[in-house]
Tab-separated table of N, CA and C in Angstrom:
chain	number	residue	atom	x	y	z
Z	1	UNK	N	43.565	-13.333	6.238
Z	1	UNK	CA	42.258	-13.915	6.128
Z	1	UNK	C	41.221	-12.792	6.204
Z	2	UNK	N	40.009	-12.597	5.137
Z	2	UNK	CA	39.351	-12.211	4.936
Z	2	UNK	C	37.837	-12.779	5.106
Z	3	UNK	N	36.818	-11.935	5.956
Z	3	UNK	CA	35.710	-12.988	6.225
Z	3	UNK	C	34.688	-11.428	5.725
Z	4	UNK	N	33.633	-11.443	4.804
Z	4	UNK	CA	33.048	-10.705	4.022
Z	4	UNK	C	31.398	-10.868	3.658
Z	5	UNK	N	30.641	-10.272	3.397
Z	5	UNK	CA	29.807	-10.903	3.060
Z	5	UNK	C	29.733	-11.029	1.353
Z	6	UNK	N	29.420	-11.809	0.521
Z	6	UNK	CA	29.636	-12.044	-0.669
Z	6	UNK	C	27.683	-11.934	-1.595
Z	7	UNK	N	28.233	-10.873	-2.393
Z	7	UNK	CA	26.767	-10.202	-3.304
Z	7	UNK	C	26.630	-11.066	-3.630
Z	8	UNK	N	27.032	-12.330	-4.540
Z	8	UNK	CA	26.865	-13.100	-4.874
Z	8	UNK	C	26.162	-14.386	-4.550
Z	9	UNK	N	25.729	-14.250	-3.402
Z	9	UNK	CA	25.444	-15.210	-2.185
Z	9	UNK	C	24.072	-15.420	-2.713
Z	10	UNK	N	23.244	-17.019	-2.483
Z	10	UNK	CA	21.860	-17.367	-3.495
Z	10	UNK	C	20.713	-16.518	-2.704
Z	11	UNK	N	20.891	-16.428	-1.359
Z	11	UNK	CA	19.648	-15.857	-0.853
Z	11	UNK	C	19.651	-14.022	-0.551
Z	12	UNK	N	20.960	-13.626	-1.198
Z	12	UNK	CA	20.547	-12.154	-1.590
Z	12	UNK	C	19.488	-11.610	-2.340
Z	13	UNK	N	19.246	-12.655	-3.662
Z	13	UNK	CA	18.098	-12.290	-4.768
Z	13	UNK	C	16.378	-12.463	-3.480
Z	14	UNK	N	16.795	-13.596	-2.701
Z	14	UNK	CA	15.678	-13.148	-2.146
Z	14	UNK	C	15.004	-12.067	-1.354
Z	15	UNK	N	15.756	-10.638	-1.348
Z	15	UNK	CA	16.100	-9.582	-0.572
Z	15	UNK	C	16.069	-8.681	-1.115
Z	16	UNK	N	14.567	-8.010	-1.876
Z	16	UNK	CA	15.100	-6.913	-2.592
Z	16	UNK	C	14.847	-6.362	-2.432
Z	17	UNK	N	15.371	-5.111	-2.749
Z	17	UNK	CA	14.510	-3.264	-2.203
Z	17	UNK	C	15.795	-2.875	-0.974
Z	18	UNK	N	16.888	-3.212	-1.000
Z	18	UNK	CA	17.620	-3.272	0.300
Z	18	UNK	C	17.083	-3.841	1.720
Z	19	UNK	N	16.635	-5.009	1.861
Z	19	UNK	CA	16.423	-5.171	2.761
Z	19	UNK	C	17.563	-6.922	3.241
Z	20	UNK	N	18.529	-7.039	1.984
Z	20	UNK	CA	19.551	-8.414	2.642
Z	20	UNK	C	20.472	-7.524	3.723
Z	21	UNK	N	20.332	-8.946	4.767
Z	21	UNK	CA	21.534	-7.912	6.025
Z	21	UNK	C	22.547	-7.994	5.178
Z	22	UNK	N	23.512	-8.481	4.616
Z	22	UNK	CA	25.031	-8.371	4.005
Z	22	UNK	C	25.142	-6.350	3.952
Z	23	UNK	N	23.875	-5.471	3.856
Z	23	UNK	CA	24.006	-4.140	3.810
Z	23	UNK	C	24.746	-3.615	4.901
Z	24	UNK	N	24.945	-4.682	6.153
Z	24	UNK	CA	24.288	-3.829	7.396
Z	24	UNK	C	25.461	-2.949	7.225
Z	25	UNK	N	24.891	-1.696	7.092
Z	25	UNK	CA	25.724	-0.364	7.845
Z	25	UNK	C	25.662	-0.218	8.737
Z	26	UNK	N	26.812	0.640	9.424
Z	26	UNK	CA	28.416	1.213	8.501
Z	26	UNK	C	29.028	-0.009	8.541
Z	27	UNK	N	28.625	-1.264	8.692
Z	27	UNK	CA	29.959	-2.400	9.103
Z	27	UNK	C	30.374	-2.567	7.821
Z	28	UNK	N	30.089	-2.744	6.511
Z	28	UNK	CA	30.163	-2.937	5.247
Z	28	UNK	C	30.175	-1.567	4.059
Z	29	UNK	N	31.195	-0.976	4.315
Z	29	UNK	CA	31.065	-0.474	3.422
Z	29	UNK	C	31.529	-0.598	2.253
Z	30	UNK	N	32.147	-1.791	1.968
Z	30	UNK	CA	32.301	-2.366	0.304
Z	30	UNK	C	31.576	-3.769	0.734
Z	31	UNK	N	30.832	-4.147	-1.122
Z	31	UNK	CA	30.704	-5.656	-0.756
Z	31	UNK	C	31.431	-6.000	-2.021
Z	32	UNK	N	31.179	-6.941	-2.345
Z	32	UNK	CA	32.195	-8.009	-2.833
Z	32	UNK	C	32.075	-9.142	-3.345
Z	33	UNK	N	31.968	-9.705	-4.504
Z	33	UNK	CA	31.691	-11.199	-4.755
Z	33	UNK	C	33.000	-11.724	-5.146
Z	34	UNK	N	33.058	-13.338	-4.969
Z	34	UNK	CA	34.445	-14.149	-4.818
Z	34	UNK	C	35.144	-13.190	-5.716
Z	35	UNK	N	34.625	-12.975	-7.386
Z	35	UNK	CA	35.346	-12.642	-7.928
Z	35	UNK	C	36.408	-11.307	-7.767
Z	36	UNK	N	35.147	-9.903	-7.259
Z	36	UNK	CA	35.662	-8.819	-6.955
Z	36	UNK	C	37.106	-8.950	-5.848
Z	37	UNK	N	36.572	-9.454	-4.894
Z	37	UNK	CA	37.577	-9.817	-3.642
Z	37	UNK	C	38.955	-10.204	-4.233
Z	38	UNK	N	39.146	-11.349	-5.157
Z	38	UNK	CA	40.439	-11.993	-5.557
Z	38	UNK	C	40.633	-10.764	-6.327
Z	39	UNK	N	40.263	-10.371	-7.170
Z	39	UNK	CA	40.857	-8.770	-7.756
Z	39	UNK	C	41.393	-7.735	-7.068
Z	40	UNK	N	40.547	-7.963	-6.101
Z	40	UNK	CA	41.084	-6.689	-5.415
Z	40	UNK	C	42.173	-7.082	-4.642
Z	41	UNK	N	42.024	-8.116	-3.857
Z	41	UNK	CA	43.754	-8.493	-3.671
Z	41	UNK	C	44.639	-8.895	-4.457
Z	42	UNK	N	44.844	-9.566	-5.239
Z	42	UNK	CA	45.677	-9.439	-6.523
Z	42	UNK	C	46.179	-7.626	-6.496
Z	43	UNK	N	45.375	-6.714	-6.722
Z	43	UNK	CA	46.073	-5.513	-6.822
Z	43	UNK	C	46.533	-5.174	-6.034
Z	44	UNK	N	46.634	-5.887	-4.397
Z	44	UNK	CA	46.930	-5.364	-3.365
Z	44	UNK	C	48.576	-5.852	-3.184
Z	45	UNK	N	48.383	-6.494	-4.060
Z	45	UNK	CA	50.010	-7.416	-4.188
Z	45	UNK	C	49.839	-9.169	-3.403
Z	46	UNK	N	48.511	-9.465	-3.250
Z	46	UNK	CA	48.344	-10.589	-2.590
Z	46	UNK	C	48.099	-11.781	-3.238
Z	47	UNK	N	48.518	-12.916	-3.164
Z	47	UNK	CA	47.992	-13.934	-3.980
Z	47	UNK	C	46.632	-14.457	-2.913
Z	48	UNK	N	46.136	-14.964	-3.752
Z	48	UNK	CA	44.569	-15.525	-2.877
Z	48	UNK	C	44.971	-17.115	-3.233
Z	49	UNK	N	44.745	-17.592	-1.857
Z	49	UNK	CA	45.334	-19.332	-1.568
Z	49	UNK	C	44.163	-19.989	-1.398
Z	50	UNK	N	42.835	-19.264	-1.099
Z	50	UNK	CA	41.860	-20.265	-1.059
Z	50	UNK	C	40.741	-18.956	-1.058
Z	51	UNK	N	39.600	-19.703	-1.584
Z	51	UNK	CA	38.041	-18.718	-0.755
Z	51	UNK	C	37.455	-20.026	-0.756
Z	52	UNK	N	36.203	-19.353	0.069
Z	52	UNK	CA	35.117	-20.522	0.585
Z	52	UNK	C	34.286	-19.692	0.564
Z	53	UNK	N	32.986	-20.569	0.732
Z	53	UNK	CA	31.551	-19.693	1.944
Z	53	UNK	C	31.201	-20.357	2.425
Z	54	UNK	N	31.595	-19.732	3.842
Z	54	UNK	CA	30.588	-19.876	5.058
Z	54	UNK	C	29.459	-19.587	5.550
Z	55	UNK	N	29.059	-19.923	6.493
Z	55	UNK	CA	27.565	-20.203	6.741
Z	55	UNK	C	26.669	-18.796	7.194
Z	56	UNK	N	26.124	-17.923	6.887
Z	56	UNK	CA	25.845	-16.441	7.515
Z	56	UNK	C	24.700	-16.640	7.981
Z	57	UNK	N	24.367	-17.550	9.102
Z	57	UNK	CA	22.899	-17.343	9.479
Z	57	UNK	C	22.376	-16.133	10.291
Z	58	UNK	N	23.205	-15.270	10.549
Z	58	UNK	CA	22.990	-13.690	11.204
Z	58	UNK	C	22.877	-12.510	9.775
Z	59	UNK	N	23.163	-13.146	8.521
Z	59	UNK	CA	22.722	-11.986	7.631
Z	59	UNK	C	21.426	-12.463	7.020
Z	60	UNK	N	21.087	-13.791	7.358
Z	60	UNK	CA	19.436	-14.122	7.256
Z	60	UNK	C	18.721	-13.710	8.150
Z	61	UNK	N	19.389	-13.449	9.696
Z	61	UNK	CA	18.553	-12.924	10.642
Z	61	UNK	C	17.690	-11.123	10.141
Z	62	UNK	N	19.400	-10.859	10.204
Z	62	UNK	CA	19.045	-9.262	9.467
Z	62	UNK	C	18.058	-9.069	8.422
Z	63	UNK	N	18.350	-9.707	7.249
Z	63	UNK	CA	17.439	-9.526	5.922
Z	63	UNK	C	16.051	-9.935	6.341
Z	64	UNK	N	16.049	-10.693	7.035
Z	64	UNK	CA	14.397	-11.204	7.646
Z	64	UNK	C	13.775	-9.373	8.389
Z	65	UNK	N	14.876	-9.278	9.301
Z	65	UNK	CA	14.487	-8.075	10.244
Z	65	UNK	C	13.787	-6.745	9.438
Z	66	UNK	N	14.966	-7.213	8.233
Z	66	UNK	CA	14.776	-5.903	7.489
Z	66	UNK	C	13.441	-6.019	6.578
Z	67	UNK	N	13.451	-7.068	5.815
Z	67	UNK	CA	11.613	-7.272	5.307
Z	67	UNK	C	10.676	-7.296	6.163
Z	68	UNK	N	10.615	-7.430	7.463
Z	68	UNK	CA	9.745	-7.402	8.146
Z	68	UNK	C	9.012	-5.509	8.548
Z	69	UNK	N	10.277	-5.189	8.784
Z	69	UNK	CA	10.542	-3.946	9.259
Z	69	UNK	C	9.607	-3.046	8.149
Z	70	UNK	N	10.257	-3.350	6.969
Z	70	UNK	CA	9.711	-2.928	5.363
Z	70	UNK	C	8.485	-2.869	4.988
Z	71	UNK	N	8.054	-4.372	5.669
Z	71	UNK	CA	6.576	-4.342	5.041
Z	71	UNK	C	5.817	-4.167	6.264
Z	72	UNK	N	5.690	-3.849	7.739
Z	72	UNK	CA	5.054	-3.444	8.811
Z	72	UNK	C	5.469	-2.937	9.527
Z	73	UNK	N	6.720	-2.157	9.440
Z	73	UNK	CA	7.116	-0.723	10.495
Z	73	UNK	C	8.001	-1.071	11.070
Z	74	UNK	N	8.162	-0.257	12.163
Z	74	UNK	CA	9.892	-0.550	13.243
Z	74	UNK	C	9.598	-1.525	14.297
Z	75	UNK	N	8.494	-0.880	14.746
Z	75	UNK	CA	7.193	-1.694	15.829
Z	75	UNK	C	6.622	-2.558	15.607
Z	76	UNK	N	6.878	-3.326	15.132
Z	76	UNK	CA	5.840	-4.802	14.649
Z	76	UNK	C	6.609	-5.905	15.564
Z	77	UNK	N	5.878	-6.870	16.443
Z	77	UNK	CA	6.187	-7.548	17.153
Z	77	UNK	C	7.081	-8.600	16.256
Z	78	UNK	N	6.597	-8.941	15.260
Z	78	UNK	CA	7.220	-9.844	14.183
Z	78	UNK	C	8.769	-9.722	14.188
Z	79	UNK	N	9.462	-8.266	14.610
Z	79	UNK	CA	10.648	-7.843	14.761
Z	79	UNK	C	11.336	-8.823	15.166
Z	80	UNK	N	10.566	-8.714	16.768
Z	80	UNK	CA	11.397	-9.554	17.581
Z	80	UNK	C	11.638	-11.405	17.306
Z	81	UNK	N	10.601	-11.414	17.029
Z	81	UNK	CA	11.246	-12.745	16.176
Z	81	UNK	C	12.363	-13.366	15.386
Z	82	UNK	N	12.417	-12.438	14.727
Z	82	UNK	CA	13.579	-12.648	13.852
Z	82	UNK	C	14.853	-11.503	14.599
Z	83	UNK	N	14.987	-11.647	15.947
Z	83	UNK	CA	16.097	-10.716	16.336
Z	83	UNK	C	17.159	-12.042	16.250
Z	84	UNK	N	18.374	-11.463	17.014
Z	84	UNK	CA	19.895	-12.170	17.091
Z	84	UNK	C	19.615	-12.775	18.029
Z	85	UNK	N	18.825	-12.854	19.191
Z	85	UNK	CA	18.422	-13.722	20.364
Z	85	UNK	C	17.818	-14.740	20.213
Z	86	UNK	N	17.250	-14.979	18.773
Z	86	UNK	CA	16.527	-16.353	18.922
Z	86	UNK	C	17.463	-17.200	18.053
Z	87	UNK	N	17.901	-18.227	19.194
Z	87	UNK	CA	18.995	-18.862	19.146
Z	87	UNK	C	18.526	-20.198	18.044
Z	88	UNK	N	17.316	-21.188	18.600
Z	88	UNK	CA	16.865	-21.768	17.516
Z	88	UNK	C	16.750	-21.696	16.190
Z	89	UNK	N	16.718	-19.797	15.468
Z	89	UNK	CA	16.237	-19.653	13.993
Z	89	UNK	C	17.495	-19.529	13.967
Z	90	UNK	N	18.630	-19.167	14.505
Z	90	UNK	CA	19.964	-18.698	14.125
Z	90	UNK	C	20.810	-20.158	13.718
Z	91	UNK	N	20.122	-21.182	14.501
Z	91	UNK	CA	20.824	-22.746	14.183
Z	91	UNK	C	20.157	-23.208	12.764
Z	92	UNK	N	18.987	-23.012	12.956
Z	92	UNK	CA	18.059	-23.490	11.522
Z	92	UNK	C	18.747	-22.875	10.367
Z	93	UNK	N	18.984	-21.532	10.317
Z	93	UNK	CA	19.761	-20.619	9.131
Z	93	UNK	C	20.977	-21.313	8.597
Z	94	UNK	N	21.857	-21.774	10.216
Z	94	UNK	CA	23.423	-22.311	9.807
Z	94	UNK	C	23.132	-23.500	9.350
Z	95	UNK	N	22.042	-24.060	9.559
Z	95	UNK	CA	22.042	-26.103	9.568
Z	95	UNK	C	21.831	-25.635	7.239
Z	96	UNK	N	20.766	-24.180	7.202
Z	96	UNK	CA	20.402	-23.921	5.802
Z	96	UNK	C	21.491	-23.909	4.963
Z	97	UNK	N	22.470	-22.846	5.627
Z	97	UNK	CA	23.364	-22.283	4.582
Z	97	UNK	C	24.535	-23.502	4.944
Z	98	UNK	N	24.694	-24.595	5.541
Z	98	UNK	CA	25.609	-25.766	5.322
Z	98	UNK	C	25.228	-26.710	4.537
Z	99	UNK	N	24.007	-26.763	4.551
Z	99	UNK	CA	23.188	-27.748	3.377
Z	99	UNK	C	23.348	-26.997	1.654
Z	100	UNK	N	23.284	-25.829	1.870
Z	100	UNK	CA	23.473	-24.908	0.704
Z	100	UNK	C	24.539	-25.038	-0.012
Z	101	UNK	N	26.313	-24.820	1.251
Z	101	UNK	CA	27.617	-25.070	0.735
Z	101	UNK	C	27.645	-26.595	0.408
Z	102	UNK	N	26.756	-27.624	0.627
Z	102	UNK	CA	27.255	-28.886	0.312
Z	102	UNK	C	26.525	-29.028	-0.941
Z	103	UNK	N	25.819	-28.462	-1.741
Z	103	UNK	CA	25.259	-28.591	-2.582
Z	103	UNK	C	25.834	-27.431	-3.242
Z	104	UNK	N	26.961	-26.483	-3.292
Z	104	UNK	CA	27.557	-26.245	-3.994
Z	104	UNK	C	26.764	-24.553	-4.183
Z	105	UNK	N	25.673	-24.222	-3.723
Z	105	UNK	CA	25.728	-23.010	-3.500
Z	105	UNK	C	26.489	-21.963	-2.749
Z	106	UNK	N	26.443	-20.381	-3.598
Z	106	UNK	CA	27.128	-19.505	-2.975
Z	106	UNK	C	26.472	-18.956	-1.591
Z	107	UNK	N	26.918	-18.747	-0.978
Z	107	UNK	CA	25.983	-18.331	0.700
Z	107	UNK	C	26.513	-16.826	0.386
Z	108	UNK	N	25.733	-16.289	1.679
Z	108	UNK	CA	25.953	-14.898	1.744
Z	108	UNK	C	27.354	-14.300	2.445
Z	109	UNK	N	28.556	-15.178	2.767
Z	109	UNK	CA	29.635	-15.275	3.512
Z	109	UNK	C	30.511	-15.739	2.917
Z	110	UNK	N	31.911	-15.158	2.940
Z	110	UNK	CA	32.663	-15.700	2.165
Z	110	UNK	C	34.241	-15.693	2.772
Z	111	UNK	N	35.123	-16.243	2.680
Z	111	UNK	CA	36.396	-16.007	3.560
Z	111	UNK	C	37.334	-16.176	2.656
Z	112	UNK	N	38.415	-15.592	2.058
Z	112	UNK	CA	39.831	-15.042	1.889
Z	112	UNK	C	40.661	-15.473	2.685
Z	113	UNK	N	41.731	-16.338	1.946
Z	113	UNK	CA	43.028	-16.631	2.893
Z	113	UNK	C	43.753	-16.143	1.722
Z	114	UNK	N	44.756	-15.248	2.062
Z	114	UNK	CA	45.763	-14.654	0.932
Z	114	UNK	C	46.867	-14.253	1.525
Z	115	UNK	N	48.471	-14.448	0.928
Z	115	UNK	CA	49.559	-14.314	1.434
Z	115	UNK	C	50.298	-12.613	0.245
Z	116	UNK	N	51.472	-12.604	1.308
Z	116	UNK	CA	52.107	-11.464	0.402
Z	116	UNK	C	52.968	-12.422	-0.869
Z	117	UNK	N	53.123	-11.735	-1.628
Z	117	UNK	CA	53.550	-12.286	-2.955
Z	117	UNK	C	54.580	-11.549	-2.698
C-alpha cells in the first residue's frame, strides 16, 4: 500500500507558483498522478489492485501556509492560522475533500494497494 500525494488532485491548479503543500520537501521527492504511480509499479513487477483518493486536508493546510507566506512574508500572523493546530480548518478541509471524492473529483491524496505478480 501506497499513500502519495497525487499532481493530479483538483485543488493543485489552485496553487500556483509552488505554493500546493503536495511539494512539501524533502518528504516528496517524486509526485505522481494515478496514472504515473500504476506505471511505475507495473515496472516494479507489481500489479495495482485498487487506487483511490483520499482526503488531504493537511496538504490544504500547507498550500494555504504557503500562499500566505508568498504573498506577506514568513511573519505574517495569517501564518498561524492556517497552521496544523487548527483543528477546526483541518475538519472543514476533510468534510471538503470527502464531498469532492463523492462527486467524483481527484483530491490531492491518493493510495495504491498493489501485490507481487
Amino acid at each position: 500500500m501506497i499513500e502519495t500525494p497525487n499532481t493530479y488532485g483538483w485543488d493543485r491548479r489552485l496553487f500556483t507558483g509552488g505554493a500546493w503543500g503536495g511539494y512539501y520537501f524533502p518528504r516528496h521527492l517524486n509526485l505522481y498522478s494515478f496514472e504515473r504511480l500504476a506505471e511505475l509499479l507495473h515496472r516494479l513487477g507489481l500489479a495495482v489492485e485498487s487506487q483511490r483518493n483520499l482526503p488531504a486536508p493537511l496538504i490544504w493546510i500547507y498550500s494555504l501556509q504557503g500562499a500566505v507566506q508568498a504573498r506577506f512574508g514568513w511573519k505574517s500572523p495569517l501564518t498561524k492560522i492556517f497552521g496544523v493546530k487548527n483543528i477546526p480548518l483541518i475538519a472543514a478541509f476533510a468534510f471538503l475533500d470527502i464531498a469532492a471524492i463523492a462527486m467524483r473529483f481527484k483530491t490531492s491524496n491518493q493510495q495504491a494497494i498493489s501485490r507481487k505478480v
